[in-house]
Amino acid sequence: MGSPVLEFSKVTLLFDEVVGLENVSFRLEAGDSLVILGVAGSGKSVLLKVALGLYRPDAGHVYLFGEQIDGMREKELHGLRRRVGMLFQESALFDSLTVGENVAYPLVNQSGGAPDDPEGIESRVREALRFVELEGALEKLPSELSGGMRRRVGIARAIVNGPPLVLYDSPTAGLDPITAHTIMTLILKERDASEVASVLVTHRLQNGHLLANFRYHPASEELRPAPRDEDGRGSRTRFLVLRQGRLVFEGDQEDLNRQQDSYLRNFGTLSR
Amino acid sequence: MSGHAIAALFQRPHYWSDVWLQMDIIGVGSLPIVALTGFFSGAVMALQMFDTLATFGATAKTGTAVSFTLVLQMGPVLTALMMAGRNSAGMASELGSMAVTEQIDAMRALGTDPIKKLVAPRLLATMVVLPLLTAIADFIGMFGGFVISYFVIRLSPTQYWTSTYRDLRVDDVVHGLTKPLVFAFAVALVGCYSGLSTRGGTQGVGRSTTQAVVAASVMILALNLLMTQIFVRG
């Protein structure tokens, strides 16, 4: 087993007296997926921000691509963050930039604001927008887009520079079921096409189920059940469940379904 | 944050297009309000000073009184206060909205330092345009004083304009234009800090905006007192 792309070791984060995370440990290997479940306020989004170094833990260590980031200066973190794609809960697109400029931002930023190859950047932006089926929205402003379209642009921005790790913060929150399925299809498409490691924060149980049990089928452009191995366990997807900042479960979906704890049963019932 | 923002002025990358954009928003956008403020301050000062000077038989010094007060005190302070009301508030609400919609976090996540990208261009732009706007306000204020002197007080144009510039020393002009350079820090840094530290959704944005205007205004008045003390007492 190589060095994990992301590792938390006994991470604790406090906001004044309120616990954000408490003694959380886990590892994520390259190409694997992690589904983080929990009720609102359980620390799911906080965990993603700690993973990116946006919040610094009060105790414990965080390793990103094998490098310990909890003691790093902001300047040192910038290089590592460019290797991570992040879809924020409300997309967090820059209001003053067009869709094309938003998606190009990570590429332009890597070149210090003065890109050597603007044509190459434009072609990659178009490719990323084609991936999320929004090539026609290149010149639109975020305010002209629907919620689902904004998430798709957010995904395009997260994957445009081909990061080996993508973090998704509640990508389907507030969306109708059909749009939510489209977003999940794009997430699986990116995972399966590029073999990237994915961390999905959600409280929509169907999302974890899709990530664990389905794969993107390029020919039909739809999701199909993943083939299962001899143990009947088919995926490289693990589930973490958070409760008030504490990690109360880690395992695969079968393990989660077997839990008897009333809190955990909330997250296992759908896939039974 | 202030130290980081000042250091960012000298570090790469420099976001020059953002600096030009901010100079346009802060400078060109503030011209009408600054011009109006300057005009009415100069006019009212001429009116008030004439009344006082008349008791000493020194109405010919109306221009001197207007130019001194404008260049050394009213021009820099009123222009900076207008800028605090317009631009500190604008910066606080814009950056505050970005903070509560996670755009600042997204910027950091995409490997950009928000201080360099958002604060440094606003600080640099304010440092360049505030002294220029002050000079414009001073001149328009003197013109406002002239309008009152000519049409109401009936001083001759030569009498007014000669007294306006004759007693003004280079030192006075330098002091008058040094103040806005210092006030620029209060306008830009207070606005940006209030915006970046916004918490609590749209209500928080409103709070930050109010806080930015109040804090920047008080800071400008306090800095003016301090600098006047330094310039007067040497």
mmCIF file with all atom_site columns, N, CA, C and O in Angstrom, chain A residues 81-109:
data_model
loop_
_atom_site.group_PDB
_atom_site.id
_atom_site.type_symbol
_atom_site.label_atom_id
_atom_site.label_alt_id
_atom_site.label_comp_id
_atom_site.label_asym_id
_atom_site.label_entity_id
_atom_site.label_seq_id
_atom_site.pdbx_PDB_ins_code
_atom_site.Cartn_x
_atom_site.Cartn_y
_atom_site.Cartn_z
_atom_site.occupancy
_atom_site.B_iso_or_equiv
_atom_site.pdbx_formal_charge
_atom_site.auth_seq_id
_atom_site.auth_comp_id
_atom_site.auth_asym_id
_atom_site.auth_atom_id
_atom_site.pdbx_PDB_model_num
ATOM 1   N N  . ARG A 1 81  ? -2.733  22.686 -2.717  1.00 0.00 ? 81  ARG A N  1
ATOM 2   C CA . ARG A 1 81  ? -4.172  22.870 -2.969  1.00 0.00 ? 81  ARG A CA 1
ATOM 3   C C  . ARG A 1 81  ? -4.489  22.815 -4.456  1.00 0.00 ? 81  ARG A C  1
ATOM 4   O O  . ARG A 1 81  ? -5.588  22.464 -4.847  1.00 0.00 ? 81  ARG A O  1
ATOM 5   N N  . ARG A 1 82  ? -3.513  23.219 -5.283  1.00 0.00 ? 82  ARG A N  1
ATOM 6   C CA . ARG A 1 82  ? -3.758  23.191 -6.727  1.00 0.00 ? 82  ARG A CA 1
ATOM 7   C C  . ARG A 1 82  ? -3.897  21.767 -7.240  1.00 0.00 ? 82  ARG A C  1
ATOM 8   O O  . ARG A 1 82  ? -4.341  21.555 -8.357  1.00 0.00 ? 82  ARG A O  1
ATOM 9   N N  . ARG A 1 83  ? -3.497  20.781 -6.415  1.00 0.00 ? 83  ARG A N  1
ATOM 10  C CA . ARG A 1 83  ? -3.642  19.372 -6.830  1.00 0.00 ? 83  ARG A CA 1
ATOM 11  C C  . ARG A 1 83  ? -4.944  18.777 -6.295  1.00 0.00 ? 83  ARG A C  1
ATOM 12  O O  . ARG A 1 83  ? -5.146  17.563 -6.369  1.00 0.00 ? 83  ARG A O  1
ATOM 13  N N  . VAL A 1 84  ? -5.765  19.614 -5.700  1.00 0.00 ? 84  VAL A N  1
ATOM 14  C CA . VAL A 1 84  ? -7.043  19.130 -5.158  1.00 0.00 ? 84  VAL A CA 1
ATOM 15  C C  . VAL A 1 84  ? -8.178  19.922 -5.794  1.00 0.00 ? 84  VAL A C  1
ATOM 16  O O  . VAL A 1 84  ? -8.132  21.146 -5.848  1.00 0.00 ? 84  VAL A O  1
ATOM 17  N N  . GLY A 1 85  ? -9.185  19.215 -6.298  1.00 0.00 ? 85  GLY A N  1
ATOM 18  C CA . GLY A 1 85  ? -10.380 19.894 -6.803  1.00 0.00 ? 85  GLY A CA 1
ATOM 19  C C  . GLY A 1 85  ? -11.395 19.970 -5.670  1.00 0.00 ? 85  GLY A C  1
ATOM 20  O O  . GLY A 1 85  ? -11.467 19.062 -4.840  1.00 0.00 ? 85  GLY A O  1
ATOM 21  N N  . MET A 1 86  ? -12.120 21.067 -5.612  1.00 0.00 ? 86  MET A N  1
ATOM 22  C CA . MET A 1 86  ? -13.111 21.199 -4.535  1.00 0.00 ? 86  MET A CA 1
ATOM 23  C C  . MET A 1 86  ? -14.396 21.795 -5.095  1.00 0.00 ? 86  MET A C  1
ATOM 24  O O  . MET A 1 86  ? -14.373 22.861 -5.717  1.00 0.00 ? 86  MET A O  1
ATOM 25  N N  . LEU A 1 87  ? -15.491 21.086 -4.857  1.00 0.00 ? 87  LEU A N  1
ATOM 26  C CA . LEU A 1 87  ? -16.804 21.648 -5.188  1.00 0.00 ? 87  LEU A CA 1
ATOM 27  C C  . LEU A 1 87  ? -17.436 22.090 -3.878  1.00 0.00 ? 87  LEU A C  1
ATOM 28  O O  . LEU A 1 87  ? -17.694 21.262 -3.005  1.00 0.00 ? 87  LEU A O  1
ATOM 29  N N  . PHE A 1 88  ? -17.658 23.392 -3.750  1.00 0.00 ? 88  PHE A N  1
ATOM 30  C CA . PHE A 1 88  ? -18.258 23.909 -2.513  1.00 0.00 ? 88  PHE A CA 1
ATOM 31  C C  . PHE A 1 88  ? -19.768 23.718 -2.524  1.00 0.00 ? 88  PHE A C  1
ATOM 32  O O  . PHE A 1 88  ? -20.380 23.539 -3.583  1.00 0.00 ? 88  PHE A O  1
ATOM 33  N N  . GLN A 1 89  ? -20.339 23.809 -1.330  1.00 0.00 ? 89  GLN A N  1
ATOM 34  C CA . GLN A 1 89  ? -21.763 23.504 -1.143  1.00 0.00 ? 89  GLN A CA 1
ATOM 35  C C  . GLN A 1 89  ? -22.664 24.326 -2.072  1.00 0.00 ? 89  GLN A C  1
ATOM 36  O O  . GLN A 1 89  ? -23.569 23.803 -2.680  1.00 0.00 ? 89  GLN A O  1
ATOM 37  N N  . GLU A 1 90  ? -22.414 25.622 -2.153  1.00 0.00 ? 90  GLU A N  1
ATOM 38  C CA . GLU A 1 90  ? -23.220 26.473 -3.049  1.00 0.00 ? 90  GLU A CA 1
ATOM 39  C C  . GLU A 1 90  ? -22.405 26.850 -4.281  1.00 0.00 ? 90  GLU A C  1
ATOM 40  O O  . GLU A 1 90  ? -22.586 27.917 -4.847  1.00 0.00 ? 90  GLU A O  1
ATOM 41  N N  . SER A 1 91  ? -21.491 26.007 -4.635  1.00 0.00 ? 91  SER A N  1
ATOM 42  C CA . SER A 1 91  ? -20.610 26.159 -5.811  1.00 0.00 ? 91  SER A CA 1
ATOM 43  C C  . SER A 1 91  ? -19.499 27.184 -5.624  1.00 0.00 ? 91  SER A C  1
ATOM 44  O O  . SER A 1 91  ? -18.399 27.006 -6.127  1.00 0.00 ? 91  SER A O  1
ATOM 45  N N  . ALA A 1 92  ? -19.809 28.291 -4.920  1.00 0.00 ? 92  ALA A N  1
ATOM 46  C CA . ALA A 1 92  ? -18.813 29.350 -4.660  1.00 0.00 ? 92  ALA A CA 1
ATOM 47  C C  . ALA A 1 92  ? -18.152 29.835 -5.945  1.00 0.00 ? 92  ALA A C  1
ATOM 48  O O  . ALA A 1 92  ? -16.942 30.068 -5.986  1.00 0.00 ? 92  ALA A O  1
ATOM 49  N N  . LEU A 1 93  ? -18.946 30.002 -7.000  1.00 0.00 ? 93  LEU A N  1
ATOM 50  C CA . LEU A 1 93  ? -18.397 30.585 -8.234  1.00 0.00 ? 93  LEU A CA 1
ATOM 51  C C  . LEU A 1 93  ? -18.156 32.065 -7.983  1.00 0.00 ? 93  LEU A C  1
ATOM 52  O O  . LEU A 1 93  ? -18.896 32.698 -7.223  1.00 0.00 ? 93  LEU A O  1
ATOM 53  N N  . PHE A 1 94  ? -17.150 32.627 -8.656  1.00 0.00 ? 94  PHE A N  1
ATOM 54  C CA . PHE A 1 94  ? -16.862 34.051 -8.484  1.00 0.00 ? 94  PHE A CA 1
ATOM 55  C C  . PHE A 1 94  ? -17.882 34.852 -9.287  1.00 0.00 ? 94  PHE A C  1
ATOM 56  O O  . PHE A 1 94  ? -17.938 34.755 -10.516 1.00 0.00 ? 94  PHE A O  1
ATOM 57  N N  . ASP A 1 95  ? -18.676 35.654 -8.578  1.00 0.00 ? 95  ASP A N  1
ATOM 58  C CA . ASP A 1 95  ? -19.789 36.390 -9.197  1.00 0.00 ? 95  ASP A CA 1
ATOM 59  C C  . ASP A 1 95  ? -19.364 37.303 -10.333 1.00 0.00 ? 95  ASP A C  1
ATOM 60  O O  . ASP A 1 95  ? -20.110 37.510 -11.288 1.00 0.00 ? 95  ASP A O  1
ATOM 61  N N  . SER A 1 96  ? -18.163 37.890 -10.180 1.00 0.00 ? 96  SER A N  1
ATOM 62  C CA . SER A 1 96  ? -17.753 38.912 -11.150 1.00 0.00 ? 96  SER A CA 1
ATOM 63  C C  . SER A 1 96  ? -17.129 38.307 -12.408 1.00 0.00 ? 96  SER A C  1
ATOM 64  O O  . SER A 1 96  ? -16.836 39.030 -13.350 1.00 0.00 ? 96  SER A O  1
ATOM 65  N N  . LEU A 1 97  ? -16.926 36.990 -12.417 1.00 0.00 ? 97  LEU A N  1
ATOM 66  C CA . LEU A 1 97  ? -16.301 36.345 -13.578 1.00 0.00 ? 97  LEU A CA 1
ATOM 67  C C  . LEU A 1 97  ? -17.334 35.537 -14.351 1.00 0.00 ? 97  LEU A C  1
ATOM 68  O O  . LEU A 1 97  ? -18.291 35.027 -13.775 1.00 0.00 ? 97  LEU A O  1
ATOM 69  N N  . THR A 1 98  ? -17.118 35.419 -15.666 1.00 0.00 ? 98  THR A N  1
ATOM 70  C CA . THR A 1 98  ? -18.012 34.584 -16.471 1.00 0.00 ? 98  THR A CA 1
ATOM 71  C C  . THR A 1 98  ? -17.758 33.108 -16.145 1.00 0.00 ? 98  THR A C  1
ATOM 72  O O  . THR A 1 98  ? -16.770 32.772 -15.463 1.00 0.00 ? 98  THR A O  1
ATOM 73  N N  . VAL A 1 99  ? -18.628 32.270 -16.667 1.00 0.00 ? 99  VAL A N  1
ATOM 74  C CA . VAL A 1 99  ? -18.465 30.829 -16.461 1.00 0.00 ? 99  VAL A CA 1
ATOM 75  C C  . VAL A 1 99  ? -17.095 30.380 -16.975 1.00 0.00 ? 99  VAL A C  1
ATOM 76  O O  . VAL A 1 99  ? -16.357 29.651 -16.300 1.00 0.00 ? 99  VAL A O  1
ATOM 77  N N  . GLY A 1 100 ? -16.746 30.841 -18.179 1.00 0.00 ? 100 GLY A N  1
ATOM 78  C CA . GLY A 1 100 ? -15.453 30.472 -18.767 1.00 0.00 ? 100 GLY A CA 1
ATOM 79  C C  . GLY A 1 100 ? -14.292 30.923 -17.894 1.00 0.00 ? 100 GLY A C  1
ATOM 80  O O  . GLY A 1 100 ? -13.345 30.171 -17.660 1.00 0.00 ? 100 GLY A O  1
ATOM 81  N N  . GLU A 1 101 ? -14.379 32.151 -17.372 1.00 0.00 ? 101 GLU A N  1
ATOM 82  C CA . GLU A 1 101 ? -13.293 32.677 -16.522 1.00 0.00 ? 101 GLU A CA 1
ATOM 83  C C  . GLU A 1 101 ? -13.220 31.928 -15.199 1.00 0.00 ? 101 GLU A C  1
ATOM 84  O O  . GLU A 1 101 ? -12.138 31.696 -14.664 1.00 0.00 ? 101 GLU A O  1
ATOM 85  N N  . ASN A 1 102 ? -14.388 31.546 -14.669 1.00 0.00 ? 102 ASN A N  1
ATOM 86  C CA . ASN A 1 102 ? -14.402 30.759 -13.431 1.00 0.00 ? 102 ASN A CA 1
ATOM 87  C C  . ASN A 1 102 ? -13.693 29.427 -13.629 1.00 0.00 ? 102 ASN A C  1
ATOM 88  O O  . ASN A 1 102 ? -12.875 29.024 -12.804 1.00 0.00 ? 102 ASN A O  1
ATOM 89  N N  . VAL A 1 103 ? -14.020 28.761 -14.732 1.00 0.00 ? 103 VAL A N  1
ATOM 90  C CA . VAL A 1 103 ? -13.426 27.435 -14.973 1.00 0.00 ? 103 VAL A CA 1
ATOM 91  C C  . VAL A 1 103 ? -11.935 27.576 -15.277 1.00 0.00 ? 103 VAL A C  1
ATOM 92  O O  . VAL A 1 103 ? -11.124 26.726 -14.890 1.00 0.00 ? 103 VAL A O  1
ATOM 93  N N  . ALA A 1 104 ? -11.578 28.671 -15.952 1.00 0.00 ? 104 ALA A N  1
ATOM 94  C CA . ALA A 1 104 ? -10.156 28.882 -16.295 1.00 0.00 ? 104 ALA A CA 1
ATOM 95  C C  . ALA A 1 104 ? -9.326  29.303 -15.087 1.00 0.00 ? 104 ALA A C  1
ATOM 96  O O  . ALA A 1 104 ? -8.101  29.226 -15.120 1.00 0.00 ? 104 ALA A O  1
ATOM 97  N N  . TYR A 1 105 ? -9.996  29.742 -14.013 1.00 0.00 ? 105 TYR A N  1
ATOM 98  C CA . TYR A 1 105 ? -9.291  30.346 -12.875 1.00 0.00 ? 105 TYR A CA 1
ATOM 99  C C  . TYR A 1 105 ? -8.128  29.480 -12.347 1.00 0.00 ? 105 TYR A C  1
ATOM 100 O O  . TYR A 1 105 ? -7.017  29.992 -12.171 1.00 0.00 ? 105 TYR A O  1
ATOM 101 N N  . PRO A 1 106 ? -8.351  28.173 -12.101 1.00 0.00 ? 106 PRO A N  1
ATOM 102 C CA . PRO A 1 106 ? -7.229  27.378 -11.581 1.00 0.00 ? 106 PRO A CA 1
ATOM 103 C C  . PRO A 1 106 ? -6.054  27.318 -12.550 1.00 0.00 ? 106 PRO A C  1
ATOM 104 O O  . PRO A 1 106 ? -4.904  27.312 -12.124 1.00 0.00 ? 106 PRO A O  1
ATOM 105 N N  . LEU A 1 107 ? -6.329  27.320 -13.848 1.00 0.00 ? 107 LEU A N  1
ATOM 106 C CA . LEU A 1 107 ? -5.257  27.232 -14.843 1.00 0.00 ? 107 LEU A CA 1
ATOM 107 C C  . LEU A 1 107 ? -4.512  28.557 -14.965 1.00 0.00 ? 107 LEU A C  1
ATOM 108 O O  . LEU A 1 107 ? -3.283  28.593 -14.997 1.00 0.00 ? 107 LEU A O  1
ATOM 109 N N  . VAL A 1 108 ? -5.265  29.651 -14.989 1.00 0.00 ? 108 VAL A N  1
ATOM 110 C CA . VAL A 1 108 ? -4.646  30.978 -15.092 1.00 0.00 ? 108 VAL A CA 1
ATOM 111 C C  . VAL A 1 108 ? -3.843  31.260 -13.825 1.00 0.00 ? 108 VAL A C  1
ATOM 112 O O  . VAL A 1 108 ? -2.732  31.768 -13.867 1.00 0.00 ? 108 VAL A O  1
ATOM 113 N N  . ASN A 1 109 ? -4.431  30.866 -12.694 1.00 0.00 ? 109 ASN A N  1
ATOM 114 C CA . ASN A 1 109 ? -3.795  31.101 -11.405 1.00 0.00 ? 109 ASN A CA 1
ATOM 115 C C  . ASN A 1 109 ? -2.465  30.362 -11.295 1.00 0.00 ? 109 ASN A C  1
ATOM 116 O O  . ASN A 1 109 ? -1.503  30.873 -10.734 1.00 0.00 ? 109 ASN A O  1
#
